[in-house]
Each structure stands twice: as structure tokens, then as C-alpha cells.
mmCIF file of C-alpha atoms in Angstrom:
data_model
loop_
_atom_site.group_PDB
_atom_site.id
_atom_site.type_symbol
_atom_site.label_atom_id
_atom_site.label_comp_id
_atom_site.label_asym_id
_atom_site.label_seq_id
_atom_site.Cartn_x
_atom_site.Cartn_y
_atom_site.Cartn_z
ATOM 1 C CA GLN X 19 -8.229 3.356 -33.930
ATOM 2 C CA VAL X 20 -5.739 1.070 -32.221
ATOM 3 C CA HIS X 21 -3.754 1.975 -29.119
ATOM 4 C CA LEU X 22 -0.650 -0.086 -28.447
ATOM 5 C CA LEU X 23 1.193 -0.562 -25.164
ATOM 6 C CA GLU X 24 4.433 -2.472 -24.810
ATOM 7 C CA SER X 25 5.616 -4.174 -21.630
ATOM 8 C CA GLY X 26 8.146 -6.726 -20.474
ATOM 9 C CA GLY X 27 11.346 -4.824 -21.034
ATOM 10 C CA GLY X 28 14.081 -4.665 -18.453
ATOM 11 C CA LEU X 29 17.682 -5.471 -17.626
ATOM 12 C CA VAL X 30 19.014 -8.934 -18.407
ATOM 13 C CA GLN X 31 22.439 -10.493 -18.645
ATOM 14 C CA ALA X 32 23.864 -11.628 -21.941
ATOM 15 C CA GLY X 33 22.549 -15.072 -22.818
ATOM 16 C CA GLY X 34 19.319 -14.486 -20.961
ATOM 17 C CA SER X 35 15.744 -14.225 -22.164
ATOM 18 C CA LEU X 36 12.899 -11.744 -22.083
ATOM 19 C CA ARG X 37 9.366 -11.801 -23.383
ATOM 20 C CA LEU X 38 7.890 -8.565 -24.591
ATOM 21 C CA SER X 39 4.168 -8.008 -24.863
ATOM 22 C CA CYS X 40 2.200 -5.541 -26.923
ATOM 23 C CA SER X 41 -1.345 -5.051 -25.730
ATOM 24 C CA ALA X 42 -3.837 -3.393 -28.011
ATOM 25 C CA SER X 43 -7.137 -1.688 -27.505
ATOM 26 C CA GLY X 44 -9.723 -1.584 -30.225
ATOM 27 C CA ARG X 45 -11.919 -4.171 -31.851
ATOM 28 C CA THR X 46 -9.859 -4.331 -35.032
ATOM 29 C CA PHE X 47 -6.623 -5.693 -33.509
ATOM 30 C CA GLY X 48 -7.216 -9.071 -35.091
ATOM 31 C CA SER X 49 -7.307 -7.613 -38.590
ATOM 32 C CA TYR X 50 -3.877 -5.944 -38.433
ATOM 33 C CA ALA X 51 -0.414 -7.210 -39.169
ATOM 34 C CA MET X 52 1.769 -6.467 -36.180
ATOM 35 C CA GLY X 53 5.468 -5.887 -35.936
ATOM 36 C CA TRP X 54 8.370 -5.219 -33.608
ATOM 37 C CA PHE X 55 11.028 -2.610 -34.265
ATOM 38 C CA ARG X 56 13.893 -1.392 -32.128
ATOM 39 C CA GLN X 57 16.106 1.628 -31.852
ATOM 40 C CA GLY X 58 19.382 1.691 -30.001
ATOM 41 C CA ALA X 59 20.992 4.875 -28.760
ATOM 42 C CA GLY X 60 22.364 6.833 -31.694
ATOM 43 C CA LYS X 61 21.095 4.274 -34.171
ATOM 44 C CA GLU X 62 18.344 4.179 -36.767
ATOM 45 C CA ARG X 63 15.148 2.302 -36.096
ATOM 46 C CA GLU X 64 15.555 -1.352 -37.094
ATOM 47 C CA PHE X 65 12.971 -3.908 -38.161
ATOM 48 C CA VAL X 66 12.868 -6.950 -35.865
ATOM 49 C CA ALA X 67 9.877 -9.146 -36.748
ATOM 50 C CA VAL X 68 6.374 -9.116 -38.201
ATOM 51 C CA ILE X 69 3.329 -11.362 -37.959
ATOM 52 C CA ASN X 70 0.265 -11.282 -40.163
ATOM 53 C CA TRP X 71 -3.280 -10.753 -38.942
ATOM 54 C CA SER X 72 -3.986 -14.439 -38.241
ATOM 55 C CA GLY X 73 -0.577 -15.461 -36.956
ATOM 56 C CA SER X 74 -0.036 -17.871 -39.833
ATOM 57 C CA SER X 75 2.860 -15.959 -41.369
ATOM 58 C CA THR X 76 5.940 -14.432 -39.784
ATOM 59 C CA TYR X 77 9.101 -12.775 -40.992
ATOM 60 C CA TYR X 78 12.247 -11.787 -39.142
ATOM 61 C CA GLY X 79 15.046 -9.330 -39.534
ATOM 62 C CA ASP X 80 18.544 -10.743 -39.697
ATOM 63 C CA SER X 81 19.309 -9.804 -36.104
ATOM 64 C CA ALA X 82 16.323 -11.771 -34.827
ATOM 65 C CA LYS X 83 16.508 -14.944 -36.870
ATOM 66 C CA GLY X 84 17.043 -18.042 -34.775
ATOM 67 C CA ARG X 85 16.818 -16.192 -31.453
ATOM 68 C CA PHE X 86 13.502 -14.320 -31.377
ATOM 69 C CA THR X 87 9.971 -15.601 -31.880
ATOM 70 C CA ILE X 88 6.982 -13.418 -32.646
ATOM 71 C CA SER X 89 3.469 -14.603 -31.846
ATOM 72 C CA ARG X 90 0.023 -13.234 -31.158
ATOM 73 C CA ASP X 91 -3.175 -14.110 -29.352
ATOM 74 C CA ASN X 92 -6.087 -12.338 -30.983
ATOM 75 C CA THR X 93 -8.438 -13.443 -28.213
ATOM 76 C CA LYS X 94 -6.326 -11.382 -25.809
ATOM 77 C CA ASN X 95 -5.500 -8.541 -28.224
ATOM 78 C CA THR X 96 -1.840 -9.162 -27.510
ATOM 79 C CA MET X 97 1.320 -9.762 -29.478
ATOM 80 C CA TYR X 98 4.523 -11.193 -28.056
ATOM 81 C CA LEU X 99 8.225 -11.255 -28.780
ATOM 82 C CA GLN X 100 10.147 -14.037 -27.096
ATOM 83 C CA MET X 101 13.814 -13.108 -27.091
ATOM 84 C CA ASN X 102 16.411 -15.734 -26.267
ATOM 85 C CA SER X 103 20.214 -15.741 -26.250
ATOM 86 C CA LEU X 104 20.236 -11.999 -25.801
ATOM 87 C CA LYS X 105 23.348 -10.036 -26.660
ATOM 88 C CA PRO X 106 24.505 -6.579 -25.552
ATOM 89 C CA GLU X 107 23.853 -5.355 -29.092
ATOM 90 C CA ASP X 108 20.163 -6.142 -28.568
ATOM 91 C CA THR X 109 20.013 -3.227 -26.161
ATOM 92 C CA ALA X 110 17.413 -0.811 -27.500
ATOM 93 C CA VAL X 111 13.952 0.595 -27.089
ATOM 94 C CA TYR X 112 11.553 -1.904 -28.594
ATOM 95 C CA TYR X 113 8.395 -0.659 -30.283
ATOM 96 C CA CYS X 114 5.358 -2.493 -31.547
ATOM 97 C CA ALA X 115 3.448 -1.323 -34.571
ATOM 98 C CA ALA X 116 0.302 -2.171 -36.496
ATOM 99 C CA HIS X 117 -0.295 -1.768 -40.225
ATOM 100 C CA GLY X 118 -2.232 -3.525 -42.972
ATOM 101 C CA SER X 119 -3.014 -7.208 -42.670
ATOM 102 C CA SER X 120 -0.135 -9.113 -44.266
ATOM 103 C CA THR X 121 3.553 -9.246 -43.405
ATOM 104 C CA THR X 122 4.273 -7.626 -46.763
ATOM 105 C CA ASP X 123 1.906 -4.767 -45.982
ATOM 106 C CA LEU X 124 3.804 -3.903 -42.830
ATOM 107 C CA VAL X 125 7.377 -4.480 -43.989
ATOM 108 C CA GLY X 126 6.819 -2.587 -47.224
ATOM 109 C CA ALA X 127 5.042 0.406 -45.756
ATOM 110 C CA VAL X 128 6.664 3.797 -45.796
ATOM 111 C CA ARG X 129 4.671 4.927 -42.791
ATOM 112 C CA LEU X 130 2.942 2.630 -40.329
ATOM 113 C CA ASP X 131 -0.522 3.291 -38.979
ATOM 114 C CA TYR X 132 0.010 2.786 -35.260
ATOM 115 C CA TRP X 133 2.955 2.740 -32.857
ATOM 116 C CA GLY X 134 3.369 2.029 -29.201
ATOM 117 C CA GLN X 135 5.460 4.124 -26.811
ATOM 118 C CA GLY X 136 8.263 1.615 -26.523
ATOM 119 C CA THR X 137 9.865 -0.487 -23.798
ATOM 120 C CA GLN X 138 13.549 -0.442 -22.900
ATOM 121 C CA VAL X 139 15.583 -3.622 -23.136
ATOM 122 C CA THR X 140 19.088 -3.523 -21.709
ATOM 123 C CA VAL X 141 21.444 -6.482 -22.050
ATOM 124 C CA SER X 142 24.535 -6.398 -19.881
ATOM 125 C CA SER X 143 27.742 -8.194 -20.790
#
């Protein structure tokens, strides 16, 4: 069992930066691929980024490429999403998730094993 808790969201001006964290409980955090998703008001949930169990492989959605960086520290049971050059269209609730061990496992899954509660990111213009 893995419990996930996101933090670091908030209000930022366009062009600014935020770093989201996803803290996990459970001894098996280091064996899971972890990902970030987001859902804006009235929109479908969107894939943002994924990192494999060791941190050696990452993959980004089109909206995140070149601006966001996903990373993890298995010694701290924590995953991060560094978001730079934020745009108003990045406004959403950001969720972390855990599933499988590889980036392919997570991206290709129909249903993910674990989800956090989400953290709100609001980017003002």
C-alpha cells in the first residue's frame, strides 16, 4: 500500500516557477514508477510527466516538454515536479500517481494503482 500526498501548489504569475512535491508512505515507494497528471476546470485529466522506479528514465507530455522537470529521491520517498515558465493554461489541480515500475507501465495503464489528493496550481496572467 502506498499513500501519496502532494504539496507545493499555489498562485504564481505567468513566467514564474513552482516546485511540486509528492511524498509517499510505504516501503515500496522505490519500486514504483511515478507520474504527474493534471486536470483543469471543465477539462479531462491530462498526463504531464512520468519517471521510472530508479529515476533513470523520464517521459513528458507535450505541454510539459522543455518547461517541466520530473525527479525523485527514493531515500526521501519523494517525487518532484519543477515547473518553469508557467502559463495561465497550466492552471489545474496536479495529481501524483504510482503504478508499475517502468515509464511504459504507468503511461500505458488503463487504471493506476495509487493517486494522491491533488494540489491546486493557479497561474495568473
